[in-house]
Structures are given as structure tokens and as C-alpha cells.
């Protein structure tokens, strides 16, 4: 699975990264993938809930907003998209 993650401010991509692994998609691998993406983007990891995972599985895309982060988040959103 490949994931394209991007940080967005004022409707523009500010920073992005591509993350790939061979793990089957389940909630644990989803959480792990988000941690790795956050490290690559040098931000804190978002709080992950089952609804986020369900939305990602169903639509292959999910948008995290600043309220999804415990620590400060200096962007309008972080979008992740399945890139295959």
C-alpha cells in the first residue's frame, strides 16, 4: 500500500510525502502508517479513531483537521490518500 500525505494551508500543498509498506490494511497498520507519515512530515501524529479508519477504507482518502491533533498543528489540514 502506498499513501500520499500532504499538508495543506490556504488550499495549497505546503509539504507532502509518499509512504509505502507491504502490510495488509487493518486498524493497527493504519495507525502505524499515520505515525510514520507524521515523522516524515515532522508533525505530531493525529488522534486515530475507528471512524477515521472506516472513512479511509471506504473512500481511500481522509482529511485530518487541527482538532484531530493533541499538539499544535500549524496547517489547515493533512490529507492522506491511497496512491495505487
PDB file of C-alpha atoms in Angstrom:
ATOM      1  CA  UNK A   1       0.000   0.000   0.000  1.00  0.00           C
ATOM      2  CA  UNK A   2       1.248   3.459  -0.899  1.00  0.00           C
ATOM      3  CA  UNK A   3      -0.022   6.559   0.867  1.00  0.00           C
ATOM      4  CA  UNK A   4       0.333  10.117  -0.330  1.00  0.00           C
ATOM      5  CA  UNK A   5       0.133  12.538   2.588  1.00  0.00           C
ATOM      6  CA  UNK A   6       0.039  16.291   2.199  1.00  0.00           C
ATOM      7  CA  UNK A   7      -0.158  19.278   4.491  1.00  0.00           C
ATOM      8  CA  UNK A   8      -2.480  21.988   3.234  1.00  0.00           C
ATOM      9  CA  UNK A   9      -2.676  25.696   4.068  1.00  0.00           C
ATOM     10  CA  UNK A  10      -4.978  28.121   2.238  1.00  0.00           C
ATOM     11  CA  UNK A  11      -5.882  25.400  -0.259  1.00  0.00           C
ATOM     12  CA  UNK A  12      -2.272  24.807  -1.310  1.00  0.00           C
ATOM     13  CA  UNK A  13       0.020  21.855  -0.719  1.00  0.00           C
ATOM     14  CA  UNK A  14       2.738  23.075   1.614  1.00  0.00           C
ATOM     15  CA  UNK A  15       4.525  19.788   2.163  1.00  0.00           C
ATOM     16  CA  UNK A  16       3.920  16.209   1.084  1.00  0.00           C
ATOM     17  CA  UNK A  17       5.395  12.749   1.291  1.00  0.00           C
ATOM     18  CA  UNK A  18       4.846   9.298  -0.122  1.00  0.00           C
ATOM     19  CA  UNK A  19       4.867   6.332   2.251  1.00  0.00           C
ATOM     20  CA  UNK A  20       4.843   2.687   1.173  1.00  0.00           C
ATOM     21  CA  UNK A  21       4.709  -0.633   3.001  1.00  0.00           C
ATOM     22  CA  UNK A  22       3.536  -4.175   2.339  1.00  0.00           C
ATOM     23  CA  UNK A  23       1.295  -4.560   5.377  1.00  0.00           C
ATOM     24  CA  UNK A  24      -2.354  -5.556   4.914  1.00  0.00           C
ATOM     25  CA  UNK A  25      -4.735  -2.717   5.717  1.00  0.00           C
ATOM     26  CA  UNK A  26      -6.203  -3.009   9.202  1.00  0.00           C
ATOM     27  CA  UNK A  27      -6.601  -0.559  12.072  1.00  0.00           C
ATOM     28  CA  UNK A  28      -3.166  -1.310  13.580  1.00  0.00           C
ATOM     29  CA  UNK A  29      -1.332  -0.897  10.263  1.00  0.00           C
ATOM     30  CA  UNK A  30      -3.331   2.307   9.645  1.00  0.00           C
ATOM     31  CA  UNK A  31      -2.196   3.747  12.992  1.00  0.00           C
ATOM     32  CA  UNK A  32       1.396   2.719  12.298  1.00  0.00           C
ATOM     33  CA  UNK A  33       1.259   4.273   8.840  1.00  0.00           C
ATOM     34  CA  UNK A  34      -0.005   7.562  10.310  1.00  0.00           C
ATOM     35  CA  UNK A  35       2.855   7.604  12.836  1.00  0.00           C
ATOM     36  CA  UNK A  36       5.421   7.053  10.070  1.00  0.00           C
ATOM     37  CA  UNK A  37       3.844   9.713   7.841  1.00  0.00           C
ATOM     38  CA  UNK A  38       3.825  12.196  10.732  1.00  0.00           C
ATOM     39  CA  UNK A  39       7.534  11.517  11.328  1.00  0.00           C
ATOM     40  CA  UNK A  40       8.301  12.090   7.646  1.00  0.00           C
ATOM     41  CA  UNK A  41       6.331  15.351   7.656  1.00  0.00           C
ATOM     42  CA  UNK A  42       7.854  16.381  11.011  1.00  0.00           C
ATOM     43  CA  UNK A  43       4.489  16.871  12.740  1.00  0.00           C
ATOM     44  CA  UNK A  44       2.744  15.187  15.654  1.00  0.00           C
ATOM     45  CA  UNK A  45       0.569  12.154  14.944  1.00  0.00           C
ATOM     46  CA  UNK A  46      -3.168  12.759  14.722  1.00  0.00           C
ATOM     47  CA  UNK A  47      -5.522  11.060  17.146  1.00  0.00           C
ATOM     48  CA  UNK A  48      -6.769   7.995  15.304  1.00  0.00           C
ATOM     49  CA  UNK A  49     -10.303   6.717  15.723  1.00  0.00           C
ATOM     50  CA  UNK A  50     -12.189   3.836  14.125  1.00  0.00           C
ATOM     51  CA  UNK A  51     -14.316   6.305  12.128  1.00  0.00           C
ATOM     52  CA  UNK A  52     -11.156   7.726  10.504  1.00  0.00           C
ATOM     53  CA  UNK A  53     -10.085   4.220   9.520  1.00  0.00           C
ATOM     54  CA  UNK A  54     -13.554   3.343   8.237  1.00  0.00           C
ATOM     55  CA  UNK A  55     -13.684   6.503   6.124  1.00  0.00           C
ATOM     56  CA  UNK A  56     -10.223   5.825   4.701  1.00  0.00           C
ATOM     57  CA  UNK A  57     -11.112   2.210   3.852  1.00  0.00           C
ATOM     58  CA  UNK A  58     -14.341   3.225   2.179  1.00  0.00           C
ATOM     59  CA  UNK A  59     -13.143   6.255   0.192  1.00  0.00           C
ATOM     60  CA  UNK A  60      -9.320   5.760   0.027  1.00  0.00           C
ATOM     61  CA  UNK A  61      -8.887   9.308   1.341  1.00  0.00           C
ATOM     62  CA  UNK A  62      -9.178  11.076   4.681  1.00  0.00           C
ATOM     63  CA  UNK A  63      -8.654  14.648   5.865  1.00  0.00           C
ATOM     64  CA  UNK A  64      -7.428  15.449   9.360  1.00  0.00           C
ATOM     65  CA  UNK A  65      -8.097  18.927  10.749  1.00  0.00           C
ATOM     66  CA  UNK A  66      -6.250  20.724  13.583  1.00  0.00           C
ATOM     67  CA  UNK A  67      -8.784  19.407  16.141  1.00  0.00           C
ATOM     68  CA  UNK A  68      -7.570  15.866  15.348  1.00  0.00           C
ATOM     69  CA  UNK A  69      -4.141  16.663  16.802  1.00  0.00           C
ATOM     70  CA  UNK A  70      -3.308  16.890  20.518  1.00  0.00           C
ATOM     71  CA  UNK A  71      -0.247  19.048  19.941  1.00  0.00           C
ATOM     72  CA  UNK A  72      -0.335  22.271  17.950  1.00  0.00           C
ATOM     73  CA  UNK A  73      -0.857  21.842  14.215  1.00  0.00           C
ATOM     74  CA  UNK A  74       0.200  24.792  12.053  1.00  0.00           C
ATOM     75  CA  UNK A  75      -1.677  23.807   8.892  1.00  0.00           C
ATOM     76  CA  UNK A  76      -5.324  23.876   7.778  1.00  0.00           C
ATOM     77  CA  UNK A  77      -5.417  20.112   7.217  1.00  0.00           C
ATOM     78  CA  UNK A  78      -3.500  16.929   6.500  1.00  0.00           C
ATOM     79  CA  UNK A  79      -4.883  14.731   3.748  1.00  0.00           C
ATOM     80  CA  UNK A  80      -3.940  11.123   3.198  1.00  0.00           C
ATOM     81  CA  UNK A  81      -4.809   9.282   0.025  1.00  0.00           C
ATOM     82  CA  UNK A  82      -4.246   5.741  -1.140  1.00  0.00           C
ATOM     83  CA  UNK A  83      -1.794   6.014  -4.034  1.00  0.00           C
ATOM     84  CA  UNK A  84      -2.025   2.827  -6.097  1.00  0.00           C
TER      85      UNK A  84
END
